[in-house]
Amino acid sequence: MRTIARLALLGTSVALVATATGATAAQAADGGSGNITIDKVVVNGGKPVVVGTANVVSAKVSVTASDDSGIAQTTYISASGPKPNFAQIWYDDGKIKCVKASATTSTCTGTLTFDPQAATGFVDNGAAATWNLATLVSANDSNYIHRDAATTFKVQRYSKLTVNASPEPVKKGKTITVTGKLSRANWEDNKYHGYTNQSVKLQFRKKNSNTYTTVKTIKSNSTGSLRTTVTASTDGYFRYSFAGTTTTPAVSATGDFVDVR
């Protein structure tokens, strides 16, 4: 994946970190020296990073660390998914800012970018997975700590869901046909494709209500399309709602109003 700072395979990033910090490659391996600790790491506010087919997505990362001498810097922050997908930012490029919380603790923040249109972007849909967040933090007394998986986070394929209930208006007791489609981003051609064989709930809320209730659950077909029928009873809104999977976020269609007469 494209990085806003450097393009380097994670297999060689340890050597680059060693160069940046003056440590040897062996010293930069997962581990550290002294009593420095990484106390907290947060990616994207704790939410999955959801990427579509066109827009660059930014994910803020914060690394909080402590040492009795105080924190000097977070040298780099690197996110790695199934190879070769990754993104990195570096302190010496001005992309990571550290702010003291106390004499011993600092929080360093930066922003990772995920660009589905970049030449070095997602190679395939396998990038929708659990990613590791690696970081190297150094203290004022030259203590350091490096973690290949300081935390993990999910990258997901943006999802879309539509609905159409017809006819409109309809007589009470007559049949309403509700159609729609569940689709998600495909990073191999940067288009949206139907998400097949997924359970989707048909939901309804009355005209003067704010609450949707589930009418039935159906599955998307081989193209991601949805179709079912219900009996018209009262004015209200129909929508489809998808609970999501590990690779694809939850999504609900905007309700479609039906006037029952």
mmCIF file of C-alpha atoms in Angstrom:
data_model
loop_
_atom_site.group_PDB
_atom_site.id
_atom_site.type_symbol
_atom_site.label_atom_id
_atom_site.label_comp_id
_atom_site.label_asym_id
_atom_site.label_seq_id
_atom_site.Cartn_x
_atom_site.Cartn_y
_atom_site.Cartn_z
ATOM 1 C CA MET A 1 0.000 0.000 0.000
ATOM 2 C CA ARG A 2 1.152 3.573 -0.584
ATOM 3 C CA THR A 3 2.717 5.395 2.333
ATOM 4 C CA ILE A 4 2.819 9.151 2.688
ATOM 5 C CA ALA A 5 6.471 9.008 3.696
ATOM 6 C CA ARG A 6 8.595 6.111 2.494
ATOM 7 C CA LEU A 7 7.967 3.049 0.364
ATOM 8 C CA ALA A 8 9.822 0.110 1.907
ATOM 9 C CA LEU A 9 8.969 -3.539 2.271
ATOM 10 C CA LEU A 10 8.445 -4.448 5.896
ATOM 11 C CA GLY A 11 11.130 -7.057 5.519
ATOM 12 C CA THR A 12 13.678 -4.232 5.141
ATOM 13 C CA SER A 13 12.113 -1.741 7.538
ATOM 14 C CA VAL A 14 14.164 -2.965 10.508
ATOM 15 C CA ALA A 15 17.327 -1.993 8.683
ATOM 16 C CA LEU A 16 15.881 1.424 7.858
ATOM 17 C CA VAL A 17 14.914 1.957 11.497
ATOM 18 C CA ALA A 18 18.400 0.972 12.549
ATOM 19 C CA THR A 19 19.844 3.573 10.195
ATOM 20 C CA ALA A 20 17.481 6.257 11.452
ATOM 21 C CA THR A 21 18.250 5.598 15.127
ATOM 22 C CA GLY A 22 21.880 4.553 14.971
ATOM 23 C CA ALA A 23 21.001 1.085 16.286
ATOM 24 C CA THR A 24 22.153 -2.113 14.668
ATOM 25 C CA ALA A 25 19.687 -4.278 12.788
ATOM 26 C CA ALA A 26 19.812 -6.827 15.608
ATOM 27 C CA GLN A 27 19.060 -4.111 18.171
ATOM 28 C CA ALA A 28 16.060 -2.958 16.162
ATOM 29 C CA ALA A 29 14.427 -6.390 16.216
ATOM 30 C CA ASP A 30 11.259 -6.789 18.281
ATOM 31 C CA GLY A 31 12.307 -6.032 21.822
ATOM 32 C CA GLY A 32 14.096 -3.130 23.496
ATOM 33 C CA SER A 33 16.351 -1.958 26.301
ATOM 34 C CA GLY A 34 15.732 -0.327 29.665
ATOM 35 C CA ASN A 35 12.421 0.274 31.389
ATOM 36 C CA ILE A 36 10.626 2.141 28.596
ATOM 37 C CA THR A 37 7.053 0.970 28.016
ATOM 38 C CA ILE A 38 4.383 1.389 25.385
ATOM 39 C CA ASP A 39 1.277 2.131 27.401
ATOM 40 C CA LYS A 40 -1.421 2.583 24.781
ATOM 41 C CA VAL A 41 -1.827 2.419 21.018
ATOM 42 C CA VAL A 42 -4.994 3.527 19.227
ATOM 43 C CA VAL A 43 -5.685 3.276 15.494
ATOM 44 C CA ASN A 44 -8.581 5.183 13.919
ATOM 45 C CA GLY A 45 -10.289 5.721 17.252
ATOM 46 C CA GLY A 46 -10.559 1.968 17.740
ATOM 47 C CA LYS A 47 -12.734 1.537 14.658
ATOM 48 C CA PRO A 48 -11.961 -0.457 11.493
ATOM 49 C CA VAL A 49 -10.404 1.426 8.596
ATOM 50 C CA VAL A 50 -13.003 1.243 5.826
ATOM 51 C CA VAL A 51 -11.750 1.839 2.276
ATOM 52 C CA GLY A 52 -13.814 2.259 -0.866
ATOM 53 C CA THR A 53 -12.738 2.387 -4.506
ATOM 54 C CA ALA A 54 -11.738 6.017 -5.033
ATOM 55 C CA ASN A 55 -11.154 8.167 -1.959
ATOM 56 C CA VAL A 56 -7.972 8.228 0.097
ATOM 57 C CA VAL A 57 -8.767 7.223 3.684
ATOM 58 C CA SER A 58 -6.817 8.651 6.618
ATOM 59 C CA ALA A 59 -6.425 6.860 9.946
ATOM 60 C CA LYS A 60 -4.988 8.664 12.955
ATOM 61 C CA VAL A 61 -2.609 6.642 15.112
ATOM 62 C CA SER A 62 -1.525 7.534 18.647
ATOM 63 C CA VAL A 63 1.248 5.844 20.609
ATOM 64 C CA THR A 64 1.588 6.627 24.328
ATOM 65 C CA ALA A 65 4.869 5.589 25.957
ATOM 66 C CA SER A 66 6.691 6.150 29.250
ATOM 67 C CA ASP A 67 10.258 6.137 30.534
ATOM 68 C CA ASP A 68 11.777 7.619 33.687
ATOM 69 C CA SER A 69 13.998 9.840 31.525
ATOM 70 C CA GLY A 70 11.124 10.990 29.323
ATOM 71 C CA ILE A 71 10.262 10.081 25.721
ATOM 72 C CA ALA A 72 12.495 11.375 22.942
ATOM 73 C CA GLN A 73 10.463 10.310 19.912
ATOM 74 C CA THR A 74 8.483 7.649 18.112
ATOM 75 C CA THR A 75 10.759 6.914 15.162
ATOM 76 C CA TYR A 76 8.219 5.223 12.965
ATOM 77 C CA ILE A 77 4.713 3.799 12.853
ATOM 78 C CA SER A 78 4.053 1.005 10.387
ATOM 79 C CA ALA A 79 0.852 -0.825 9.495
ATOM 80 C CA SER A 80 1.140 -4.184 7.768
ATOM 81 C CA GLY A 81 -1.545 -6.431 6.377
ATOM 82 C CA PRO A 82 -1.244 -9.577 4.268
ATOM 83 C CA LYS A 83 1.861 -9.026 2.140
ATOM 84 C CA PRO A 84 2.595 -6.809 0.299
ATOM 85 C CA ASN A 85 0.086 -4.358 1.784
ATOM 86 C CA PHE A 86 1.499 -1.814 4.211
ATOM 87 C CA ALA A 87 1.733 1.865 5.147
ATOM 88 C CA GLN A 88 4.409 3.731 7.109
ATOM 89 C CA ILE A 89 5.076 7.164 8.550
ATOM 90 C CA TRP A 90 8.365 8.463 9.972
ATOM 91 C CA TYR A 91 9.322 10.987 12.640
ATOM 92 C CA ASP A 92 12.227 12.380 10.646
ATOM 93 C CA ASP A 93 9.853 13.266 7.815
ATOM 94 C CA GLY A 94 7.834 15.413 10.203
ATOM 95 C CA LYS A 95 4.873 13.060 10.009
ATOM 96 C CA ILE A 96 4.857 12.095 13.698
ATOM 97 C CA LYS A 97 4.332 14.659 16.463
ATOM 98 C CA CYS A 98 5.048 13.945 20.128
ATOM 99 C CA VAL A 99 3.398 15.827 22.991
ATOM 100 C CA LYS A 100 4.392 15.458 26.630
ATOM 101 C CA ALA A 101 1.703 14.409 29.071
ATOM 102 C CA SER A 102 4.204 14.503 31.950
ATOM 103 C CA ALA A 103 7.954 14.391 32.563
ATOM 104 C CA THR A 104 7.926 10.659 31.874
ATOM 105 C CA THR A 105 5.077 10.122 29.413
ATOM 106 C CA SER A 106 4.390 11.367 25.891
ATOM 107 C CA THR A 107 1.811 10.628 23.222
ATOM 108 C CA CYS A 108 3.055 10.567 19.642
ATOM 109 C CA THR A 109 0.552 10.828 16.797
ATOM 110 C CA GLY A 110 0.585 10.463 13.043
ATOM 111 C CA THR A 111 -1.737 9.683 10.171
ATOM 112 C CA LEU A 112 -1.594 6.619 7.956
ATOM 113 C CA THR A 113 -3.144 6.879 4.496
ATOM 114 C CA PHE A 114 -4.854 4.160 2.475
ATOM 115 C CA ASP A 115 -5.307 4.884 -1.239
ATOM 116 C CA PRO A 116 -7.168 2.321 -3.388
ATOM 117 C CA GLN A 117 -6.209 4.195 -6.566
ATOM 118 C CA ALA A 118 -2.449 4.326 -5.978
ATOM 119 C CA ALA A 119 -0.101 2.302 -8.150
ATOM 120 C CA THR A 120 1.225 0.719 -4.967
ATOM 121 C CA GLY A 121 -2.222 0.324 -3.427
ATOM 122 C CA PHE A 122 -4.170 -2.782 -2.520
ATOM 123 C CA VAL A 123 -2.884 -5.640 -4.618
ATOM 124 C CA ASP A 124 -6.009 -7.700 -4.046
ATOM 125 C CA ASN A 125 -8.989 -8.067 -1.747
ATOM 126 C CA GLY A 126 -6.878 -10.025 0.725
ATOM 127 C CA ALA A 127 -5.992 -6.643 2.222
ATOM 128 C CA ALA A 128 -9.359 -6.789 4.000
ATOM 129 C CA ALA A 129 -7.997 -8.434 7.101
ATOM 130 C CA THR A 130 -6.518 -7.861 10.542
ATOM 131 C CA TRP A 131 -3.426 -5.656 10.315
ATOM 132 C CA ASN A 132 -0.529 -5.268 12.750
ATOM 133 C CA LEU A 133 0.588 -1.852 13.952
ATOM 134 C CA ALA A 134 4.357 -1.752 14.571
ATOM 135 C CA THR A 135 6.280 1.079 16.215
ATOM 136 C CA LEU A 136 9.709 2.014 17.573
ATOM 137 C CA VAL A 137 9.901 4.450 20.496
ATOM 138 C CA SER A 138 13.072 5.851 22.063
ATOM 139 C CA ALA A 139 13.671 7.579 25.400
ATOM 140 C CA ASN A 140 15.945 10.472 26.332
ATOM 141 C CA ASP A 141 18.428 8.065 27.988
ATOM 142 C CA SER A 142 18.644 5.968 24.751
ATOM 143 C CA ASN A 143 16.339 3.249 26.014
ATOM 144 C CA TYR A 144 14.091 1.998 23.237
ATOM 145 C CA ILE A 145 11.221 -0.377 22.602
ATOM 146 C CA HIS A 146 10.160 -1.926 19.311
ATOM 147 C CA ARG A 147 6.972 -3.896 18.759
ATOM 148 C CA ASP A 148 5.971 -5.563 15.497
ATOM 149 C CA ALA A 149 2.391 -5.831 16.766
ATOM 150 C CA ALA A 150 1.874 -3.119 19.359
ATOM 151 C CA THR A 151 -1.803 -3.469 18.499
ATOM 152 C CA THR A 152 -4.005 -4.787 15.706
ATOM 153 C CA PHE A 153 -6.819 -3.247 13.687
ATOM 154 C CA LYS A 154 -9.085 -4.223 10.824
ATOM 155 C CA VAL A 155 -9.140 -2.946 7.260
ATOM 156 C CA GLN A 156 -12.508 -3.462 5.566
ATOM 157 C CA ARG A 157 -14.108 -3.115 2.135
ATOM 158 C CA TYR A 158 -16.638 -0.274 1.979
ATOM 159 C CA SER A 159 -20.205 -1.554 1.578
ATOM 160 C CA LYS A 160 -23.346 -0.187 -0.066
ATOM 161 C CA LEU A 161 -26.981 -1.228 0.294
ATOM 162 C CA THR A 162 -30.035 -0.051 -1.643
ATOM 163 C CA VAL A 163 -33.772 -0.609 -1.318
ATOM 164 C CA ASN A 164 -36.893 -0.008 -3.383
ATOM 165 C CA ALA A 165 -40.426 -0.877 -2.268
ATOM 166 C CA SER A 166 -43.198 -0.870 -4.874
ATOM 167 C CA PRO A 167 -45.859 -0.188 -5.946
ATOM 168 C CA GLU A 168 -46.293 3.252 -4.423
ATOM 169 C CA PRO A 169 -49.010 3.967 -3.392
ATOM 170 C CA VAL A 170 -50.512 0.565 -2.653
ATOM 171 C CA LYS A 171 -53.860 -0.655 -1.369
ATOM 172 C CA LYS A 172 -53.972 -2.227 2.076
ATOM 173 C CA GLY A 173 -53.726 -6.022 1.852
ATOM 174 C CA LYS A 174 -51.974 -5.961 -1.507
ATOM 175 C CA THR A 175 -48.462 -7.250 -2.131
ATOM 176 C CA ILE A 176 -45.408 -5.014 -1.843
ATOM 177 C CA THR A 177 -42.235 -6.129 -3.611
ATOM 178 C CA VAL A 178 -39.025 -4.971 -1.946
ATOM 179 C CA THR A 179 -35.835 -5.112 -4.013
ATOM 180 C CA GLY A 180 -32.306 -3.944 -3.373
ATOM 181 C CA LYS A 181 -28.640 -4.756 -3.714
ATOM 182 C CA LEU A 182 -25.724 -5.354 -1.351
ATOM 183 C CA SER A 183 -22.350 -4.499 -2.840
ATOM 184 C CA ARG A 184 -18.831 -3.803 -1.628
ATOM 185 C CA ALA A 185 -15.560 -2.365 -2.889
ATOM 186 C CA ASN A 186 -13.382 -4.575 -5.046
ATOM 187 C CA TRP A 187 -9.751 -3.386 -4.894
ATOM 188 C CA GLU A 188 -8.700 -5.482 -7.888
ATOM 189 C CA ASP A 189 -10.623 -3.328 -10.387
ATOM 190 C CA ASN A 190 -11.750 -0.418 -8.142
ATOM 191 C CA LYS A 191 -15.427 -1.102 -8.769
ATOM 192 C CA TYR A 192 -18.322 -2.234 -6.592
ATOM 193 C CA HIS A 193 -19.428 -5.856 -6.925
ATOM 194 C CA GLY A 194 -22.402 -7.643 -5.426
ATOM 195 C CA TYR A 195 -21.772 -9.323 -2.076
ATOM 196 C CA THR A 196 -23.269 -12.751 -2.577
ATOM 197 C CA ASN A 197 -24.977 -15.214 -0.244
ATOM 198 C CA GLN A 198 -25.195 -12.802 2.703
ATOM 199 C CA SER A 199 -27.994 -12.631 5.263
ATOM 200 C CA VAL A 200 -29.783 -9.289 5.097
ATOM 201 C CA LYS A 201 -32.719 -8.142 7.221
ATOM 202 C CA LEU A 202 -35.796 -6.501 5.758
ATOM 203 C CA GLN A 203 -36.954 -3.940 8.304
ATOM 204 C CA PHE A 204 -39.984 -1.651 8.635
ATOM 205 C CA ARG A 205 -40.898 1.387 10.708
ATOM 206 C CA LYS A 206 -44.293 3.030 10.869
ATOM 207 C CA LYS A 207 -44.744 6.545 9.540
ATOM 208 C CA ASN A 208 -44.650 8.249 12.942
ATOM 209 C CA SER A 209 -42.110 5.944 14.572
ATOM 210 C CA ASN A 210 -38.319 6.181 14.891
ATOM 211 C CA THR A 211 -37.790 2.453 15.405
ATOM 212 C CA TYR A 212 -37.230 -0.196 12.765
ATOM 213 C CA THR A 213 -38.323 -3.775 13.420
ATOM 214 C CA THR A 214 -37.208 -6.811 11.458
ATOM 215 C CA VAL A 215 -39.827 -8.315 9.171
ATOM 216 C CA LYS A 216 -37.784 -11.184 7.757
ATOM 217 C CA THR A 217 -34.243 -12.192 6.839
ATOM 218 C CA ILE A 218 -33.273 -13.125 3.287
ATOM 219 C CA LYS A 219 -30.010 -13.803 1.462
ATOM 220 C CA SER A 220 -28.413 -11.898 -1.383
ATOM 221 C CA ASN A 221 -28.231 -13.849 -4.643
ATOM 222 C CA SER A 222 -25.290 -14.517 -6.963
ATOM 223 C CA THR A 223 -25.138 -10.834 -7.979
ATOM 224 C CA GLY A 224 -25.779 -9.403 -4.528
ATOM 225 C CA SER A 225 -29.410 -8.585 -5.400
ATOM 226 C CA LEU A 226 -32.245 -8.794 -2.883
ATOM 227 C CA ARG A 227 -35.930 -9.445 -3.513
ATOM 228 C CA THR A 228 -38.855 -10.382 -1.320
ATOM 229 C CA THR A 229 -42.552 -9.606 -0.828
ATOM 230 C CA VAL A 230 -44.693 -8.443 2.094
ATOM 231 C CA THR A 231 -48.356 -7.556 2.586
ATOM 232 C CA ALA A 232 -49.224 -3.855 2.761
ATOM 233 C CA SER A 233 -50.699 -2.910 6.130
ATOM 234 C CA THR A 234 -49.869 0.697 7.054
ATOM 235 C CA ASP A 235 -47.851 3.709 5.920
ATOM 236 C CA GLY A 236 -44.167 3.423 6.650
ATOM 237 C CA TYR A 237 -40.589 2.897 5.558
ATOM 238 C CA PHE A 238 -38.898 -0.276 4.363
ATOM 239 C CA ARG A 239 -35.155 -0.770 4.437
ATOM 240 C CA TYR A 240 -32.585 -3.538 4.182
ATOM 241 C CA SER A 241 -29.987 -3.852 6.919
ATOM 242 C CA PHE A 242 -26.734 -5.825 6.794
ATOM 243 C CA ALA A 243 -24.914 -6.727 10.027
ATOM 244 C CA GLY A 244 -21.468 -6.855 8.418
ATOM 245 C CA THR A 245 -18.652 -9.410 8.389
ATOM 246 C CA THR A 246 -15.010 -9.332 9.419
ATOM 247 C CA THR A 247 -14.049 -7.956 5.988
ATOM 248 C CA THR A 248 -17.065 -5.732 5.311
ATOM 249 C CA PRO A 249 -18.756 -3.182 7.605
ATOM 250 C CA ALA A 250 -22.404 -3.098 8.577
ATOM 251 C CA VAL A 251 -24.671 -0.948 6.431
ATOM 252 C CA SER A 252 -28.354 -0.025 6.281
ATOM 253 C CA ALA A 253 -30.209 1.374 3.301
ATOM 254 C CA THR A 254 -32.075 4.649 3.553
ATOM 255 C CA GLY A 255 -35.735 3.824 4.207
ATOM 256 C CA ASP A 256 -38.131 3.866 1.256
ATOM 257 C CA PHE A 257 -41.584 5.226 2.130
ATOM 258 C CA VAL A 258 -44.725 3.394 1.058
ATOM 259 C CA ASP A 259 -48.140 5.055 1.142
ATOM 260 C CA VAL A 260 -50.779 2.443 2.013
ATOM 261 C CA ARG A 261 -54.358 3.412 1.150
#
